[in-house]
PDB file of C-alpha atoms and ligand atoms in Angstrom:
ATOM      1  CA  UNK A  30     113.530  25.524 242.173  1.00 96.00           C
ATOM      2  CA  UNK A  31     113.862  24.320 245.622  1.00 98.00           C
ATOM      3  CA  UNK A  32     114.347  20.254 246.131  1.00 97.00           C
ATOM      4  CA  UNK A  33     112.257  20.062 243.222  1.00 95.00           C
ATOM      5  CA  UNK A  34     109.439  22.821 243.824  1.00 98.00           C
ATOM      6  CA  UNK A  35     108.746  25.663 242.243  1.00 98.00           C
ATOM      7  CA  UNK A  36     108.645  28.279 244.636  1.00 98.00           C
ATOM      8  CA  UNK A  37     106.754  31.969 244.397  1.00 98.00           C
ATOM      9  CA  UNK A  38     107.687  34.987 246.868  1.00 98.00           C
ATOM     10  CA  UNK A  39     104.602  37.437 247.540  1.00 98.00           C
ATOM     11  CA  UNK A  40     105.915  40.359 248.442  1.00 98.00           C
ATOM     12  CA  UNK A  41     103.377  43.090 249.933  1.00 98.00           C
ATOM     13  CA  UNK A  42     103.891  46.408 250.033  1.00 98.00           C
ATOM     14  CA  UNK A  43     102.488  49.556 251.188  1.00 98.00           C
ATOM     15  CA  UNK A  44     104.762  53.419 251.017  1.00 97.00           C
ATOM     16  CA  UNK A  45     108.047  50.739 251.072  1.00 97.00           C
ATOM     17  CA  UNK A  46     110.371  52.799 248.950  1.00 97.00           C
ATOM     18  CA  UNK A  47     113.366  53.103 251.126  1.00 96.00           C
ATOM     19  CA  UNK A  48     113.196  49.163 251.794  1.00 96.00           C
ATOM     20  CA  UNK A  49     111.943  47.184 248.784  1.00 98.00           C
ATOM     21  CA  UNK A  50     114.960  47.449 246.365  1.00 97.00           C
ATOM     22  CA  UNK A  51     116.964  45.753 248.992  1.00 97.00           C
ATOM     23  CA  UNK A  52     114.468  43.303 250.045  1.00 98.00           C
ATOM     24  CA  UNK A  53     113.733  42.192 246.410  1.00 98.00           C
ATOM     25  CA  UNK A  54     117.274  42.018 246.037  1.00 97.00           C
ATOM     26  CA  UNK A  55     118.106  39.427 248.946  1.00 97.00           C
ATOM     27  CA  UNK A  56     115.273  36.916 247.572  1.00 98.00           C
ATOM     28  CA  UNK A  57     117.192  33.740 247.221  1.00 98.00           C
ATOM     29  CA  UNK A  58     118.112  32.381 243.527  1.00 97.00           C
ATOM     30  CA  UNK A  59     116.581  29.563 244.074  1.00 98.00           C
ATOM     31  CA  UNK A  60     112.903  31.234 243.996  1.00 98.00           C
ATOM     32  CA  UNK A  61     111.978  31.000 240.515  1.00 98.00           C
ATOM     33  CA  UNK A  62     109.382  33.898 240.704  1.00 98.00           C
ATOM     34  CA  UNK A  63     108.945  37.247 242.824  1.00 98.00           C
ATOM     35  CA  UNK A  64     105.705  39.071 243.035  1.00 98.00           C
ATOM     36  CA  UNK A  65     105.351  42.570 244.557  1.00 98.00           C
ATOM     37  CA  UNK A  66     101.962  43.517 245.258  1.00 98.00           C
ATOM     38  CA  UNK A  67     101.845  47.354 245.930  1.00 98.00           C
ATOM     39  CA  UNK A  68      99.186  48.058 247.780  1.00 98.00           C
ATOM     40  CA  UNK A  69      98.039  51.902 246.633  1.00 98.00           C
ATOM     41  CA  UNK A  70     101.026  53.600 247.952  1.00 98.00           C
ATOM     42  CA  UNK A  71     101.225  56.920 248.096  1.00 98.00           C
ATOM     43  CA  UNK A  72     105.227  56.712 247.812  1.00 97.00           C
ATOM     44  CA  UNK A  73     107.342  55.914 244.922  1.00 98.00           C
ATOM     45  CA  UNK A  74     107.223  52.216 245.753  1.00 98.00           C
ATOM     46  CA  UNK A  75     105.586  50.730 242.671  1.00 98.00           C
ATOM     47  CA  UNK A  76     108.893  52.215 241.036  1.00 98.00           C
ATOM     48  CA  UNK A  77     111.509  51.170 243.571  1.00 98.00           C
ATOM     49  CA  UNK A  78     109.889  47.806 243.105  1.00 98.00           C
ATOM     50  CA  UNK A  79     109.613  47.708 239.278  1.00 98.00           C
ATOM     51  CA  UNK A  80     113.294  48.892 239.012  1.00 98.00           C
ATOM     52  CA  UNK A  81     114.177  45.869 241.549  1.00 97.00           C
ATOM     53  CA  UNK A  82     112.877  42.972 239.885  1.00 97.00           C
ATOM     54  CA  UNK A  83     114.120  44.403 236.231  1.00 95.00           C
ATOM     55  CA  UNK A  84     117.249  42.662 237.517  1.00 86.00           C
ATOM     56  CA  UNK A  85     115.744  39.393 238.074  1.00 88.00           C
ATOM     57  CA  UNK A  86     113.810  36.787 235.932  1.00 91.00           C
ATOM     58  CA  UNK A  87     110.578  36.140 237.572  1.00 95.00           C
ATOM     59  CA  UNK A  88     109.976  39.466 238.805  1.00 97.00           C
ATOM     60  CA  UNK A  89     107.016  41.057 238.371  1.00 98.00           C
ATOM     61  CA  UNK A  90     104.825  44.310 240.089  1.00 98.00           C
ATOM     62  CA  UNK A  91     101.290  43.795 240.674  1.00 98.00           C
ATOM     63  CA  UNK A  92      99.409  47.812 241.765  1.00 98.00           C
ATOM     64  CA  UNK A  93      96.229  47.925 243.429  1.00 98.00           C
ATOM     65  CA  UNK A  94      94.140  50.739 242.165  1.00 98.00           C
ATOM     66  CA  UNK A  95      93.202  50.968 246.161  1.00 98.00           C
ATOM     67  CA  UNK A  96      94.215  50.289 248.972  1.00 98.00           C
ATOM     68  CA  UNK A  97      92.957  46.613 250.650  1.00 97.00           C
ATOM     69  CA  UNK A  98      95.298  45.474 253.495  1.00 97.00           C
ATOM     70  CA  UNK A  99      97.957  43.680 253.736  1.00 97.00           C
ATOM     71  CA  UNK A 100      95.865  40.552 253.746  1.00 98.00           C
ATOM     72  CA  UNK A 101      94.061  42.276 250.458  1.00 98.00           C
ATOM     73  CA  UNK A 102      97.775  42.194 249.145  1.00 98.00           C
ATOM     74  CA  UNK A 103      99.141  38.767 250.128  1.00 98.00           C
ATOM     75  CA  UNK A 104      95.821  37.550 248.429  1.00 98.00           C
ATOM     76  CA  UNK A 105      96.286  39.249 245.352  1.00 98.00           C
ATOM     77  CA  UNK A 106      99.481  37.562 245.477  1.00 98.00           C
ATOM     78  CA  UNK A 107      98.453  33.752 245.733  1.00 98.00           C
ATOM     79  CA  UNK A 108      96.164  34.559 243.006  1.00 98.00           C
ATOM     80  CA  UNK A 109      99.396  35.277 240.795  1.00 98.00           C
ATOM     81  CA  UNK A 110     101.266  32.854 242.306  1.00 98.00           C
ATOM     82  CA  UNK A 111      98.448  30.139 241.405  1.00 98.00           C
ATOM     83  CA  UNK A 112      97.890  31.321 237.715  1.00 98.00           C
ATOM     84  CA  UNK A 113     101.900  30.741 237.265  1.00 98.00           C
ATOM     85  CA  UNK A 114     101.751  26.894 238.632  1.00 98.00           C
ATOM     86  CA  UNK A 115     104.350  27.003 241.386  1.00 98.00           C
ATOM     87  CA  UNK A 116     104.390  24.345 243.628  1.00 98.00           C
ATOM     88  CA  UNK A 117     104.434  26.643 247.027  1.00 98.00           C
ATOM     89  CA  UNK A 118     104.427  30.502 247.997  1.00 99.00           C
ATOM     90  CA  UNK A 119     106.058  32.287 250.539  1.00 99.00           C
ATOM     91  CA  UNK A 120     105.381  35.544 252.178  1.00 98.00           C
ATOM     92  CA  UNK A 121     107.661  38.056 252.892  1.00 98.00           C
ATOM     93  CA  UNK A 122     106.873  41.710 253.802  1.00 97.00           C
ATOM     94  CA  UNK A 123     108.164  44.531 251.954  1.00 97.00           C
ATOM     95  CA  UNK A 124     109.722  46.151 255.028  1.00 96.00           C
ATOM     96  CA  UNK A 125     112.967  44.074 255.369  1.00 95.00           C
ATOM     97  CA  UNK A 126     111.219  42.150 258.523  1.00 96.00           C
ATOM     98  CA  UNK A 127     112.117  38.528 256.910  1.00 97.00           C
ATOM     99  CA  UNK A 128     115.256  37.136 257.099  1.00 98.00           C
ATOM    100  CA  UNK A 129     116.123  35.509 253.624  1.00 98.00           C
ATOM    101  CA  UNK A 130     118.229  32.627 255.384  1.00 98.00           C
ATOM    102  CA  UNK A 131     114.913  31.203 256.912  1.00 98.00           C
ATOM    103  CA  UNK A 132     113.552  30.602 254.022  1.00 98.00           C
ATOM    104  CA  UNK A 133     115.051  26.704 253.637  1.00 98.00           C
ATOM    105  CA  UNK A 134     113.430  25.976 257.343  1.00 98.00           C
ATOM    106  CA  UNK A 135     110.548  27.599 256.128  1.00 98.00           C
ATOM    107  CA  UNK A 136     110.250  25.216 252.521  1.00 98.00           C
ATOM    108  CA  UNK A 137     111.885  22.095 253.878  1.00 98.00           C
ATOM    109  CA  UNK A 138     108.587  20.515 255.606  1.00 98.00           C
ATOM    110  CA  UNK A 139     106.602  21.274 252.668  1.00 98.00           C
ATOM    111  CA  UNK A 140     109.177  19.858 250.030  1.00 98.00           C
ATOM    112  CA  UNK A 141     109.077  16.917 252.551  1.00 98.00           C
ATOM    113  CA  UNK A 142     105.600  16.621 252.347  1.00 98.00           C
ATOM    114  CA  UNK A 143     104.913  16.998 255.810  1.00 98.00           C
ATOM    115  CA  UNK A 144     103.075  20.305 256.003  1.00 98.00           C
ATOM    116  CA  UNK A 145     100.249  22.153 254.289  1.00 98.00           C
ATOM    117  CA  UNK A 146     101.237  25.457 255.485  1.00 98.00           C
ATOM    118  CA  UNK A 147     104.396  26.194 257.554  1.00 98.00           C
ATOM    119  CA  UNK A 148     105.124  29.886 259.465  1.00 98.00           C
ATOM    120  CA  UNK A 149     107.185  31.075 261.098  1.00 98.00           C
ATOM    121  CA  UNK A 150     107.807  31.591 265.069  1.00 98.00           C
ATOM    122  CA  UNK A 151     110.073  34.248 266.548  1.00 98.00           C
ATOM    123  CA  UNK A 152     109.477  32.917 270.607  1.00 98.00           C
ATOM    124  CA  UNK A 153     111.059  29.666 268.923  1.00 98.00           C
ATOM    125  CA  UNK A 154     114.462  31.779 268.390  1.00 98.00           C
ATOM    126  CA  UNK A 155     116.967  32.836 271.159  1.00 96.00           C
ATOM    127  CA  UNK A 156     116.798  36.601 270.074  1.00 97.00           C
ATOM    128  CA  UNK A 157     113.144  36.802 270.169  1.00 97.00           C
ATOM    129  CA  UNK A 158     113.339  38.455 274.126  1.00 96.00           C
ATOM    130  CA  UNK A 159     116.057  41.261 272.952  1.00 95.00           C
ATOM    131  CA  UNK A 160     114.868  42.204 269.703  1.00 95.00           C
ATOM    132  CA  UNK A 161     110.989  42.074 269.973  1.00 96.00           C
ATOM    133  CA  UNK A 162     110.369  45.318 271.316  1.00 94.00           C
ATOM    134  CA  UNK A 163     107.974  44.876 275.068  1.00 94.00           C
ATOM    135  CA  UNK A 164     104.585  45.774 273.709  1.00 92.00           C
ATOM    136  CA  UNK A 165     104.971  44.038 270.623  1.00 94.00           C
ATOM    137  CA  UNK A 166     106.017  40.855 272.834  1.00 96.00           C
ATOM    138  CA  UNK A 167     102.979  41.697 274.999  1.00 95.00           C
ATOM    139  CA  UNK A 168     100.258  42.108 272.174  1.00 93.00           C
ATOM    140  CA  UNK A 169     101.941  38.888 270.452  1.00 96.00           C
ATOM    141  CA  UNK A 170     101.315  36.684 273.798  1.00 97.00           C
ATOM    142  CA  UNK A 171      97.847  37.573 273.888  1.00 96.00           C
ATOM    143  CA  UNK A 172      96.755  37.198 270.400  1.00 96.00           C
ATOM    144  CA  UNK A 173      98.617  33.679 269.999  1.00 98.00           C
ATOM    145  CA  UNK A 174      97.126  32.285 272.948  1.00 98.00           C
ATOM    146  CA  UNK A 175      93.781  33.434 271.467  1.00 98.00           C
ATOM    147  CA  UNK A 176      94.271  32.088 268.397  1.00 98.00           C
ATOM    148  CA  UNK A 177      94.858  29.056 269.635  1.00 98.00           C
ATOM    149  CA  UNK A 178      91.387  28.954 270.360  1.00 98.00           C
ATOM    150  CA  UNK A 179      89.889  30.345 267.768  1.00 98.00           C
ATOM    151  CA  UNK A 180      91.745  28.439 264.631  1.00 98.00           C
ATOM    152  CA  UNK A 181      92.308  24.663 266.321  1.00 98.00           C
ATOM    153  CA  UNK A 182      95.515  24.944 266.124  1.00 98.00           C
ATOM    154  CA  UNK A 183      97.049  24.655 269.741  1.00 98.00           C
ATOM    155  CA  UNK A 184     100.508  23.705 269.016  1.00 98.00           C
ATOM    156  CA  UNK A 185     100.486  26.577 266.554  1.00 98.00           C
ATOM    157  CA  UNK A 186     102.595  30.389 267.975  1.00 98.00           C
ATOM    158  CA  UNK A 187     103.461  33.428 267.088  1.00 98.00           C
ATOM    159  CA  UNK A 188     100.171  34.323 265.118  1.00 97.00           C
ATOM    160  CA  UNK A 189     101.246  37.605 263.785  1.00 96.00           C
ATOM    161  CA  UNK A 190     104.475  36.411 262.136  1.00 98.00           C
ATOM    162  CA  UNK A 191     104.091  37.117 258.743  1.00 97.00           C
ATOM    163  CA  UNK A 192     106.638  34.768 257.246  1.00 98.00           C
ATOM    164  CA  UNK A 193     105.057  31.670 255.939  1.00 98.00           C
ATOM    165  CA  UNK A 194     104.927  29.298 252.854  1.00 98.00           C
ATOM    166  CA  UNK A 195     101.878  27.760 251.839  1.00 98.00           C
ATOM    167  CA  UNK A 196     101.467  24.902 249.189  1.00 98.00           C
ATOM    168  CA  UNK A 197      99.194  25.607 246.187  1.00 98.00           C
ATOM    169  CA  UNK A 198      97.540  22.572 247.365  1.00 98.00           C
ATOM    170  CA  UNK A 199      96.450  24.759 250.807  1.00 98.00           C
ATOM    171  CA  UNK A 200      95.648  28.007 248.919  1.00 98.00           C
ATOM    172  CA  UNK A 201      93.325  26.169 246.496  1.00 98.00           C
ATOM    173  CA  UNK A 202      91.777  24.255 249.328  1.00 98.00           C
ATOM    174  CA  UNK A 203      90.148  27.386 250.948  1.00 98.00           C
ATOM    175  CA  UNK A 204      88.446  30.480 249.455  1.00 98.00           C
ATOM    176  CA  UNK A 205      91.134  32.942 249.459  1.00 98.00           C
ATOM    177  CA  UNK A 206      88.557  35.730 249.162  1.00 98.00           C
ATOM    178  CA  UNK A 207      86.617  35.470 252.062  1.00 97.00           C
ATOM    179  CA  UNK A 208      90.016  35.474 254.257  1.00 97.00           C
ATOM    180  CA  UNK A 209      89.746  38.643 256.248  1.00 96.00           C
ATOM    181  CA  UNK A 210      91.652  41.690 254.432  1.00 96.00           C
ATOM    182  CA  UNK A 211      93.326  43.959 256.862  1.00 93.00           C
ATOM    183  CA  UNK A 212      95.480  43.370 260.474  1.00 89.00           C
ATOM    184  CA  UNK A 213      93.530  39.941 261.754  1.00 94.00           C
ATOM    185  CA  UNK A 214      94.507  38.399 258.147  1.00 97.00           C
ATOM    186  CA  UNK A 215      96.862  35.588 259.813  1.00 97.00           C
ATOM    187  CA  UNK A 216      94.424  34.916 262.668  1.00 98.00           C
ATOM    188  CA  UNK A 217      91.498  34.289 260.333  1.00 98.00           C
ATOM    189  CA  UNK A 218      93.438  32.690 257.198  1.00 98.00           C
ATOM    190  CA  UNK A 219      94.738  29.746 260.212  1.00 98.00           C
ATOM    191  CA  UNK A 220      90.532  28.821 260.670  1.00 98.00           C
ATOM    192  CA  UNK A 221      90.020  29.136 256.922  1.00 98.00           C
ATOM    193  CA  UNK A 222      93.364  26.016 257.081  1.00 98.00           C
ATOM    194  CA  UNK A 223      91.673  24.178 260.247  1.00 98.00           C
ATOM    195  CA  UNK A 224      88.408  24.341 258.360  1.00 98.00           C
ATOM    196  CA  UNK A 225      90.146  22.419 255.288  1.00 98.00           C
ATOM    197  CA  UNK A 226      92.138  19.639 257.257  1.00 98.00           C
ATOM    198  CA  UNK A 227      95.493  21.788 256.262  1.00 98.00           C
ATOM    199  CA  UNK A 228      98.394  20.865 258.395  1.00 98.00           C
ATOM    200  CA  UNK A 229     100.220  23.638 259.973  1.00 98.00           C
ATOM    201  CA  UNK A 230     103.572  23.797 261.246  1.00 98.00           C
ATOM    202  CA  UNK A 231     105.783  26.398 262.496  1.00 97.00           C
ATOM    203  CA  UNK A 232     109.045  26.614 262.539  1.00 98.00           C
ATOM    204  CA  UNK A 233     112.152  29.470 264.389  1.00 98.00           C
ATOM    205  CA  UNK A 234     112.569  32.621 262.650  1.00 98.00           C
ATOM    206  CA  UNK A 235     114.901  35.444 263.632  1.00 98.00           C
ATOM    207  CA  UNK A 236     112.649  38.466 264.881  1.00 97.00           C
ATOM    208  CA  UNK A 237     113.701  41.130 262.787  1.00 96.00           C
ATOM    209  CA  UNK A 238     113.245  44.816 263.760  1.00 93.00           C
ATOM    210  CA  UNK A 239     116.048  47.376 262.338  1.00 83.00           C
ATOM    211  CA  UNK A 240     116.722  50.908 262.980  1.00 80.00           C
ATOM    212  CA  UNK A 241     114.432  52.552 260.975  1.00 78.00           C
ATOM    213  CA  UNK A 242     111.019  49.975 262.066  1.00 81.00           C
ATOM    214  CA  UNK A 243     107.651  50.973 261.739  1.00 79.00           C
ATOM    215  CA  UNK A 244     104.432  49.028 261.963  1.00 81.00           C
ATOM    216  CA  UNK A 245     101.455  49.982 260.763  1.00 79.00           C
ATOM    217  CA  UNK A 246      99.525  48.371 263.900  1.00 77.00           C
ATOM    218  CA  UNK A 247      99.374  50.092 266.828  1.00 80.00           C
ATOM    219  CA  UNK A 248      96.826  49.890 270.362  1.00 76.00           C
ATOM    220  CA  UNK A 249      93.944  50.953 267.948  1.00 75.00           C
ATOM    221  CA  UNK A 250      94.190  48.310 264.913  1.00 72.00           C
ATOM    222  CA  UNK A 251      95.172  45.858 267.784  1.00 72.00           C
ATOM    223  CA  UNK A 252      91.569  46.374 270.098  1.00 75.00           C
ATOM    224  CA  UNK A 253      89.891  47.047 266.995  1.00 80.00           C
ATOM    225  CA  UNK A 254      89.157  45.253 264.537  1.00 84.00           C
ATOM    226  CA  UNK A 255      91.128  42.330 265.501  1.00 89.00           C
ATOM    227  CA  UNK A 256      89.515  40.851 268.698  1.00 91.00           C
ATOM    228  CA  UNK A 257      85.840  41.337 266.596  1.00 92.00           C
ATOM    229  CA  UNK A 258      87.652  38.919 263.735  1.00 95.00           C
ATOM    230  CA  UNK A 259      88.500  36.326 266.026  1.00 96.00           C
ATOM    231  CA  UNK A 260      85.443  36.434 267.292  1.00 96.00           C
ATOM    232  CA  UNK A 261      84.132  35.684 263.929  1.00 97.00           C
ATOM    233  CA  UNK A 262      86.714  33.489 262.275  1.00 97.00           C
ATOM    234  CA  UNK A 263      86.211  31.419 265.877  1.00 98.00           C
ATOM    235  CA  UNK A 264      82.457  31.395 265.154  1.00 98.00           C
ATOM    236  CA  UNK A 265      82.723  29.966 261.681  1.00 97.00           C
ATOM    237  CA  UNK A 266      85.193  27.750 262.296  1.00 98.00           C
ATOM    238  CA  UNK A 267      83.486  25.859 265.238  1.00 98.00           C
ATOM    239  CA  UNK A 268      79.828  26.455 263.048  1.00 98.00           C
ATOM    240  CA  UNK A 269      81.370  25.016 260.332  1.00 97.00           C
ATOM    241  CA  UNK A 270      83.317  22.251 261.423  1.00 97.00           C
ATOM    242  CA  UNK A 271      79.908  20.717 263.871  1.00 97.00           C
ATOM    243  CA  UNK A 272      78.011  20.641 260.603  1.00 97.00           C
ATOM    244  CA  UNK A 273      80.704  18.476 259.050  1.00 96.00           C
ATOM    245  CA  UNK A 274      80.892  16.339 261.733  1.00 95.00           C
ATOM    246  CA  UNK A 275      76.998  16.176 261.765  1.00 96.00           C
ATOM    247  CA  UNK A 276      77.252  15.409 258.191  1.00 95.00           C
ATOM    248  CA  UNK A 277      79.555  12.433 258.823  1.00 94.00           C
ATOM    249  CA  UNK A 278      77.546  10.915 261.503  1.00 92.00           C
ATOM    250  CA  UNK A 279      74.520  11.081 258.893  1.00 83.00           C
TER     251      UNK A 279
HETATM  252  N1  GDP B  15     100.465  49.018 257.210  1.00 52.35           N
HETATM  253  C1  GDP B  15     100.096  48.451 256.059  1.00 52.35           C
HETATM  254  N2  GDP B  15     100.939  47.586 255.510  1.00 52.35           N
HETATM  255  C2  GDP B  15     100.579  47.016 254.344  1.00 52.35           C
HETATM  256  C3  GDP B  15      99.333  47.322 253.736  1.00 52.35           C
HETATM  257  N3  GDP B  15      99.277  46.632 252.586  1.00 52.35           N
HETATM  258  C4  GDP B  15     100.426  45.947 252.499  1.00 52.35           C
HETATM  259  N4  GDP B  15     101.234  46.179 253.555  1.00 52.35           N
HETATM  260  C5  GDP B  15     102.570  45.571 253.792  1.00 52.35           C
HETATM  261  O1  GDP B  15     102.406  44.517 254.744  1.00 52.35           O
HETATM  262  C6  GDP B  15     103.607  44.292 255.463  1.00 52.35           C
HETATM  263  C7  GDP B  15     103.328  44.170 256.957  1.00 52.35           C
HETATM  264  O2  GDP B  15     102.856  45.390 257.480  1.00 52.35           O
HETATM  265  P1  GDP B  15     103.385  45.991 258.858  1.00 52.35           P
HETATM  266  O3  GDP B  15     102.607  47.236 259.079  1.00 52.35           O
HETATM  267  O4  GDP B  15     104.877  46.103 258.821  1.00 52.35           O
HETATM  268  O5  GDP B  15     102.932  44.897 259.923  1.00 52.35           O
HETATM  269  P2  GDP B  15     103.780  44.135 261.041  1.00 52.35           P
HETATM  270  O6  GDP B  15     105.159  43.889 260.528  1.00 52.35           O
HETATM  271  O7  GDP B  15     103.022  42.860 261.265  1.00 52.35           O
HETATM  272  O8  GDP B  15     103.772  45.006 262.244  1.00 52.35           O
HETATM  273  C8  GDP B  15     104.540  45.433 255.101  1.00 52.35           C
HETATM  274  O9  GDP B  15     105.480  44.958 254.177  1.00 52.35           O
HETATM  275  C9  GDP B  15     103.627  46.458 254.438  1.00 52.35           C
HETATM  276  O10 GDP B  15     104.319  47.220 253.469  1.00 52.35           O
HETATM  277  C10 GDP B  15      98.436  48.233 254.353  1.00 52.35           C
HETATM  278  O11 GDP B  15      97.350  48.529 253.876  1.00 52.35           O
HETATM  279  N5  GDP B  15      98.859  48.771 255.528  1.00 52.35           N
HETATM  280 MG1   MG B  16     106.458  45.029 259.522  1.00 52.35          MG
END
């Protein structure tokens, strides 16, 4: 429990053996569940992770049969998260990139009732310039200034930051299985929000890359498919939202 919510972790998680035992491990007491969704590896990660949340109450291992993204895998993890009646889930990655003392900044506007969905923003923290490495700062400037455009939300950053909490009141207001699967998940899953009236916030995060990072993005998952999906979450989300307004004036 956290100021009265019931929180859920989704944890995705694809060939994270070396890094999920610890990252399970830091989730903070207060979350009453933890969900690892492993995503087809071809490691031992499904083990790593069931060993991990043995320790824990609340802890559970979801395995895909195959592989479907990482937005396949956070989705998979609502889904849980929704059948189990918590009040809001967060995201963290399976790679160690989410710092657990966030998490309270990340909760505290939804436990306050002021936000819908809240994410995180590494250009809002100090570190962000030293840490980040340069192409990853120049891909990340790009796509959030796009995104911008193509969910609504202008006062919205950082659109690749996978840290976020969502209320189960934003997860059942959109249809979580249309959301676009692979890299271009955040980007589209902020029009499915706009779409719904959700109210998005974001809030500092500490950018997190250790020793041993990896990503699985790189030039080629960044010019393709990501620019076509923000092409098309832009087009539904502008289709979509004339025809309500058409409605309304009718
Ligand atoms: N690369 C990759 N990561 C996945 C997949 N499914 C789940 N994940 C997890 O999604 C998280 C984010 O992926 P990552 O490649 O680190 O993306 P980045 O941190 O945004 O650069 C990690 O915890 C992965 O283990 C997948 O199909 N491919
Ligand atoms: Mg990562």
């Amino acid at each position: 429990m956290y100021q009265q919510l019931r929180i859920a972790v989704v944890i995705p998680a694809y060939n994270e053996e070396r890094a999920i035992a610890r990252v399970v491990a830091d989730v903070p007491a207060y979350v009453d569940h933890v969900i690892v969704v492993d995503d087809a590896s071809g490691d031992g990660t499904a083990a790593a992770a069931r060993a991990a949340v043995a320790d824990r109450t609340g802890g559970e291992v979801v395995v895909h049969e195959v592989n479907r993204g990482v937005g396949g895998a956070i989705v998979t993890g609502y889904h849980r998260a929704l059948a189990l009646g918590v009040d809001a889930v967060a995201v963290m990655a399976g790679d160690g990139q989410m710092d657990p003392a966030d998490l309270p900044s990340l909760l505290d506007p939804i436990a306050a009732g002021v936000a819908d969905y809240v994410k995180g923003n590494r250009f809002r923290h100090p570190e962000v310039w030293t840490a980040m490495p340069p192409a990853r700062i120049v891909g990340n400037l790009v796509l959030s200034a796009a995104t911008k455009v193509t969910s609504g939300y202008t006062h919205v950053f950082d659109s690749q930051c996978g840290y976020t909490v969502a209320s189960t009141r934003a997860l059942r207001a959109i249809d979580l299985d249309r959301v676009f699967p692979r890299y271009g998940y955040p980007n589209d899953l902020l029009s499915h929000f706009h779409i719904a009236g959700m109210r998005v916030l974001d809030v500092p995060v500490r950018p997190v890359y250790g020793p041993a990072w990896k990503s699985g993005i790189n030039l080629g998952t960044a010019l393709h498919p990501i620019p076509w999906v923000l092409l098309r979450s832009f087009g539904t989300r502008v289709a979509s939202e004339a025809r309500a307004r058409w409605r309304a004036r009718a």
